[in-house]
Amino acid sequence: MLYYLTKRLGLSAVVVCLVVLVLFSLLHLIPGDPATIALGPRATPEAIARYAEKMHLDEPVWRQFMIYVANAATGDLGLDVFSDRPVTAIIMERIGFTLALVGTGMGWAMLLGIPLGCLAAVKPNSWLDRITGVFSVGTIAVPSFLVSIWALLIFAVHLRWLPAIGAGEPGDLGDQVSHLILPAFAIGLSWVGYLARMVRASMLEVMGENYIRSARAFGLRPRRVIFGYALRVAILPTITLIGMGFGGMISSTVFAEIIFARPGIGKLIFDAVTARNFPIVQGAVLVATGLYILVVLISDILIAWFDPRVRESL
């Protein structure tokens, strides 16, 4: 187990290093002077010189990279171009909103998708299985930004059941939850279909195993056979899918946070790209990538913990 954890941590570190290299390279691959691009064509030579000195752009490229890596390793992701605030502090102010949105979206998708997949697998080729299949394919095919727009128009504008924009008043939990419902519904809908299809396929494979037939032959209750034996094994591939789903949802939050005007990492990156605020873009993308790698690493550890076959192969 220790070797497995060391191997996964090593691969994660390599991925993070490659992401840092790509993010740093993008700043210098853009045609033109980075300081002029960031400050705009109307910036004075004195302002450009001050910005270049503050961002170490007057240093050699290799030294700039070493400074950026050393600072990032200590949590220093630079300074905001406009407010001169630490990028790390700005990201920390927004990351909670994104994590709440991703967690809620994946949470309700799991609560609906996993039972749907189980029911479809228990009664294959039935009307329930067909309805679940059509529903799953339909939800997978609809992009999250389209669901966000229609949810906003129907439930917020037309019916006025839920608030349209914002994240709610600070300290008011009920208001924050009501502002979270529509964007969480938008980013989680497609993952209901993914989870239902994955659980159904895994359950159909497991239900044909000999130990499931033996459990049925001993007269165990169907509910215990399905949830106590079959689902415990069939859920293992779904854990990996859930880990990847969290990473995919982080990218989906960009559209949801823009459409619903929610503060978060996605909207922060969009605003920073629009304003050509490179330190914010680099820092936010690096943090988002780190979150994705962390969630995938946790899912791999859970697979190794729950699956004896993985533990025995380590």
Coordinates of C-alpha atoms in Angstrom, one line a residue:
M1 CA 0.0 0.0 0.0
L2 CA 2.9 2.4 0.8
Y3 CA 4.5 1.7 -2.6
Y4 CA 1.1 2.4 -4.3
L5 CA 0.7 5.7 -2.4
T6 CA 4.3 6.7 -3.2
K7 CA 3.8 5.9 -6.9
R8 CA 0.6 7.9 -7.1
L9 CA 2.0 10.8 -5.3
G10 CA 5.0 10.8 -7.6
L11 CA 2.8 10.8 -10.7
S12 CA 0.8 13.6 -9.2
A13 CA 3.9 15.7 -8.6
V14 CA 5.0 15.2 -12.2
V15 CA 1.6 16.4 -13.5
V16 CA 1.8 19.5 -11.3
C17 CA 5.3 20.3 -12.5
L18 CA 4.1 19.9 -16.1
V19 CA 1.2 22.2 -15.5
V20 CA 3.4 24.8 -13.9
L21 CA 5.8 24.6 -16.9
V22 CA 2.9 25.0 -19.4
L23 CA 1.4 27.9 -17.4
F24 CA 4.7 29.7 -17.3
S25 CA 5.4 29.1 -21.0
L26 CA 2.1 30.5 -22.1
L27 CA 3.0 33.9 -20.8
H28 CA 6.1 34.0 -23.0
L29 CA 4.6 32.3 -26.0
I30 CA 2.1 35.1 -26.5
P31 CA 3.4 37.5 -29.2
G32 CA 4.6 40.8 -27.8
D33 CA 5.9 42.0 -24.5
P34 CA 4.1 40.4 -21.6
A35 CA 4.1 43.7 -19.6
T36 CA 2.6 45.7 -22.5
I37 CA 0.0 43.0 -23.1
A38 CA -1.0 43.0 -19.4
L39 CA -1.2 46.8 -19.0
G40 CA -2.5 47.6 -22.4
P41 CA -1.2 49.7 -25.3
R42 CA -1.9 53.0 -23.4
A43 CA 0.5 52.2 -20.5
T44 CA 3.4 54.6 -20.0
P45 CA 7.0 53.3 -20.3
E46 CA 7.4 53.9 -16.6
A47 CA 4.4 51.8 -15.7
I48 CA 5.6 49.0 -18.0
A49 CA 9.1 49.1 -16.4
R50 CA 7.6 49.0 -12.9
Y51 CA 5.4 46.0 -13.8
A52 CA 8.3 44.2 -15.5
E53 CA 10.4 44.7 -12.4
K54 CA 7.6 43.6 -10.0
M55 CA 6.9 40.4 -12.1
H56 CA 10.6 39.7 -12.6
L57 CA 10.1 40.0 -16.4
D58 CA 13.5 41.8 -16.7
E59 CA 15.2 38.6 -15.5
P60 CA 16.3 35.8 -17.9
V61 CA 13.6 33.3 -18.7
W62 CA 15.1 30.4 -16.8
R63 CA 15.5 32.6 -13.7
Q64 CA 11.9 33.8 -14.0
F65 CA 10.8 30.1 -14.0
M66 CA 12.9 29.2 -11.0
I67 CA 11.5 32.2 -9.1
Y68 CA 7.9 31.3 -10.0
V69 CA 8.4 27.6 -9.0
A70 CA 10.1 28.6 -5.7
N71 CA 7.3 31.1 -4.8
A72 CA 4.5 28.7 -5.8
A73 CA 6.0 25.9 -3.6
T74 CA 5.6 28.2 -0.6
G75 CA 2.1 29.3 -1.6
D76 CA 3.1 32.6 -3.1
L77 CA 1.3 32.8 -6.5
G78 CA 2.2 36.4 -7.2
L79 CA 0.3 39.7 -6.9
D80 CA -2.8 40.9 -8.6
V81 CA -2.0 43.4 -11.4
F82 CA -4.7 45.9 -10.5
S83 CA -5.3 45.6 -6.7
D84 CA -1.7 44.5 -5.8
R85 CA -3.3 41.9 -3.5
P86 CA -1.8 38.4 -3.1
V87 CA -3.2 36.0 -5.7
T88 CA -3.4 33.3 -3.1
A89 CA -5.7 35.4 -0.9
I90 CA -8.0 36.2 -3.8
I91 CA -8.3 32.6 -4.8
M92 CA -9.0 31.5 -1.2
E93 CA -11.9 33.9 -1.1
R94 CA -13.5 32.3 -4.2
I95 CA -12.6 28.6 -3.8
G96 CA -15.2 27.9 -1.1
F97 CA -18.0 28.9 -3.5
T98 CA -16.7 26.6 -6.2
L99 CA -16.2 23.6 -3.9
A100 CA -19.7 24.1 -2.5
L101 CA -21.1 24.1 -6.1
V102 CA -19.1 21.1 -7.2
G103 CA -20.0 19.1 -4.1
T104 CA -23.7 19.8 -4.3
G105 CA -23.8 19.1 -8.0
M106 CA -22.1 15.8 -7.7
G107 CA -23.9 14.9 -4.5
W108 CA -27.4 15.1 -5.9
A109 CA -26.2 13.4 -9.1
M110 CA -24.9 10.5 -7.0
L111 CA -28.2 10.3 -5.0
L112 CA -30.2 10.0 -8.2
G113 CA -27.8 8.3 -10.6
I114 CA -26.7 5.4 -8.5
P115 CA -30.2 4.1 -7.5
L116 CA -31.4 4.5 -11.1
G117 CA -28.5 2.4 -12.4
C118 CA -29.2 -0.3 -9.7
L119 CA -32.9 -0.4 -10.6
A120 CA -32.2 -0.6 -14.3
A121 CA -29.7 -3.5 -13.8
V122 CA -32.1 -5.4 -11.5
K123 CA -34.8 -5.3 -14.1
P124 CA -33.0 -5.4 -17.5
N125 CA -34.9 -4.8 -20.7
S126 CA -38.0 -3.7 -18.7
W127 CA -39.9 -0.4 -19.2
L128 CA -37.9 1.0 -16.2
D129 CA -34.6 0.1 -17.9
R130 CA -35.7 1.7 -21.2
I131 CA -36.9 4.9 -19.5
T132 CA -33.6 5.1 -17.5
G133 CA -31.6 4.5 -20.7
V134 CA -33.4 7.3 -22.6
F135 CA -33.1 9.6 -19.6
S136 CA -29.4 8.9 -19.1
V137 CA -28.5 9.5 -22.8
G138 CA -30.6 12.6 -22.9
T139 CA -28.9 14.1 -19.8
I140 CA -25.5 13.2 -21.1
A141 CA -26.2 14.9 -24.5
V142 CA -27.3 18.2 -23.1
P143 CA -24.4 20.6 -22.3
S144 CA -24.3 22.2 -18.8
F145 CA -24.3 25.8 -20.2
L146 CA -27.6 25.1 -22.0
V147 CA -29.1 23.6 -18.9
S148 CA -28.0 26.7 -17.0
I149 CA -29.6 29.0 -19.4
W150 CA -32.9 27.2 -19.5
A151 CA -33.0 26.6 -15.7
L152 CA -32.4 30.3 -15.2
L153 CA -35.2 31.3 -17.7
I154 CA -37.8 28.8 -16.4
F155 CA -37.3 28.6 -12.6
A156 CA -35.9 32.1 -11.9
V157 CA -37.4 34.4 -14.6
H158 CA -40.7 32.8 -15.5
L159 CA -41.8 30.9 -12.4
R160 CA -39.8 33.0 -9.9
W161 CA -39.3 30.0 -7.6
L162 CA -35.5 30.6 -7.1
P163 CA -33.1 33.5 -7.2
A164 CA -31.4 34.1 -10.5
I165 CA -27.9 35.5 -9.7
G166 CA -25.4 35.7 -6.9
A167 CA -24.4 33.4 -4.1
G168 CA -26.7 34.7 -1.3
E169 CA -26.2 36.9 1.7
P170 CA -23.1 36.1 3.8
G171 CA -24.2 34.4 7.0
D172 CA -27.7 33.5 5.7
L173 CA -27.5 29.8 5.1
G174 CA -31.0 29.5 3.7
D175 CA -30.4 32.2 1.2
Q176 CA -27.1 30.7 0.1
V177 CA -28.7 27.3 -0.3
S178 CA -31.5 28.8 -2.5
H179 CA -28.9 30.5 -4.7
L180 CA -27.0 27.2 -5.0
I181 CA -29.9 25.0 -6.2
L182 CA -30.0 26.1 -9.9
P183 CA -26.3 26.1 -10.7
A184 CA -25.9 22.8 -8.9
F185 CA -28.8 21.3 -10.9
A186 CA -27.2 22.6 -14.1
I187 CA -23.7 21.1 -13.6
G188 CA -25.0 17.8 -12.0
L189 CA -27.7 16.8 -14.5
S190 CA -25.4 15.3 -17.1
W191 CA -23.5 13.3 -14.4
V192 CA -26.8 11.6 -13.4
G193 CA -26.7 9.9 -16.8
Y194 CA -23.0 9.0 -16.6
L195 CA -23.4 7.5 -13.1
A196 CA -26.6 5.6 -14.0
R197 CA -25.0 4.0 -17.1
M198 CA -21.8 3.1 -15.3
V199 CA -23.6 1.6 -12.3
R200 CA -26.0 -0.3 -14.6
A201 CA -23.1 -1.8 -16.7
S202 CA -21.2 -2.8 -13.6
M203 CA -24.2 -4.3 -11.9
L204 CA -25.1 -6.4 -14.9
E205 CA -21.6 -7.8 -14.9
V206 CA -21.6 -8.5 -11.2
M207 CA -25.1 -10.0 -11.1
G208 CA -23.9 -12.8 -13.3
E209 CA -21.1 -13.8 -10.9
N210 CA -21.2 -17.2 -9.1
Y211 CA -21.2 -15.7 -5.6
I212 CA -24.3 -13.7 -6.4
R213 CA -26.0 -16.9 -7.7
S214 CA -25.0 -18.7 -4.5
A215 CA -26.4 -15.9 -2.4
R216 CA -29.7 -16.2 -4.2
A217 CA -29.6 -20.0 -3.9
F218 CA -29.2 -19.7 -0.1
G219 CA -32.4 -17.7 0.0
L220 CA -31.0 -14.3 0.9
R221 CA -33.4 -11.4 0.5
P222 CA -33.1 -9.6 -2.9
R223 CA -32.4 -6.3 -1.3
R224 CA -29.5 -7.8 0.7
V225 CA -28.1 -9.5 -2.4
I226 CA -28.3 -6.3 -4.4
F227 CA -27.1 -3.7 -1.9
G228 CA -25.0 -5.9 0.4
Y229 CA -23.1 -7.9 -2.2
A230 CA -23.5 -6.8 -5.8
L231 CA -23.4 -3.0 -5.3
R232 CA -20.3 -3.2 -3.1
V233 CA -18.3 -4.6 -6.0
A234 CA -20.1 -2.8 -8.8
I235 CA -19.6 0.6 -7.2
L236 CA -15.8 0.4 -7.5
P237 CA -15.5 1.6 -11.2
T238 CA -18.0 4.3 -10.3
I239 CA -15.7 5.7 -7.6
T240 CA -13.1 6.4 -10.3
L241 CA -15.8 8.0 -12.4
I242 CA -16.9 10.2 -9.5
G243 CA -13.3 11.3 -8.9
M244 CA -13.0 12.3 -12.6
G245 CA -16.4 13.9 -12.4
F246 CA -15.3 16.3 -9.7
G247 CA -12.5 17.4 -12.0
G248 CA -14.9 17.7 -14.9
M249 CA -17.3 19.7 -12.8
I250 CA -14.6 22.3 -11.9
S251 CA -14.4 23.1 -15.6
S252 CA -18.2 23.1 -15.9
T253 CA -18.5 25.7 -13.1
V254 CA -17.0 28.3 -15.5
F255 CA -20.3 28.5 -17.4
A256 CA -22.5 28.1 -14.4
E257 CA -20.7 30.8 -12.4
I258 CA -20.8 33.2 -15.4
I259 CA -24.5 32.6 -16.2
F260 CA -25.6 32.8 -12.5
A261 CA -23.0 35.5 -11.6
R262 CA -21.6 33.4 -8.8
P263 CA -18.2 34.2 -7.3
G264 CA -15.9 31.2 -7.8
I265 CA -12.7 30.0 -9.5
G266 CA -14.4 29.7 -12.9
K267 CA -15.7 33.2 -13.0
L268 CA -12.4 34.4 -11.5
I269 CA -10.4 32.8 -14.4
F270 CA -12.9 34.2 -17.0
D271 CA -12.6 37.8 -15.6
A272 CA -8.8 37.5 -15.3
V273 CA -8.5 36.4 -19.0
T274 CA -10.7 39.2 -20.1
A275 CA -8.7 41.7 -18.1
R276 CA -5.4 40.1 -19.2
N277 CA -4.5 39.6 -15.5
F278 CA -1.9 36.8 -16.0
P279 CA -1.0 36.2 -12.3
I280 CA -4.6 35.5 -11.5
V281 CA -5.0 33.2 -14.5
Q282 CA -1.8 31.2 -13.7
G283 CA -2.6 30.9 -10.0
A284 CA -6.3 30.0 -10.4
V285 CA -5.6 27.4 -13.1
L286 CA -2.8 25.9 -11.0
V287 CA -5.1 25.6 -8.0
A288 CA -8.0 24.1 -10.1
T289 CA -5.5 21.5 -11.5
G290 CA -4.3 20.7 -8.0
L291 CA -7.9 20.1 -6.8
Y292 CA -8.5 17.8 -9.8
I293 CA -5.3 15.8 -9.1
L294 CA -6.2 15.6 -5.4
V295 CA -9.7 14.3 -6.0
V296 CA -8.4 11.7 -8.5
L297 CA -5.7 10.6 -6.0
I298 CA -8.3 10.2 -3.3
S299 CA -10.5 8.1 -5.6
D300 CA -7.5 5.9 -6.4
I301 CA -6.7 5.4 -2.7
L302 CA -10.3 4.5 -2.0
I303 CA -10.2 1.9 -4.9
A304 CA -7.1 0.4 -3.4
W305 CA -8.6 0.4 0.1
F306 CA -11.9 -1.2 -0.9
D307 CA -10.8 -3.6 -3.6
P308 CA -8.8 -6.6 -2.2
R309 CA -7.6 -7.4 -5.8
V310 CA -5.8 -4.1 -6.0
R311 CA -4.3 -4.5 -2.5
E312 CA -3.0 -7.9 -3.3
S313 CA -1.4 -6.7 -6.5
L314 CA 0.6 -3.9 -4.7

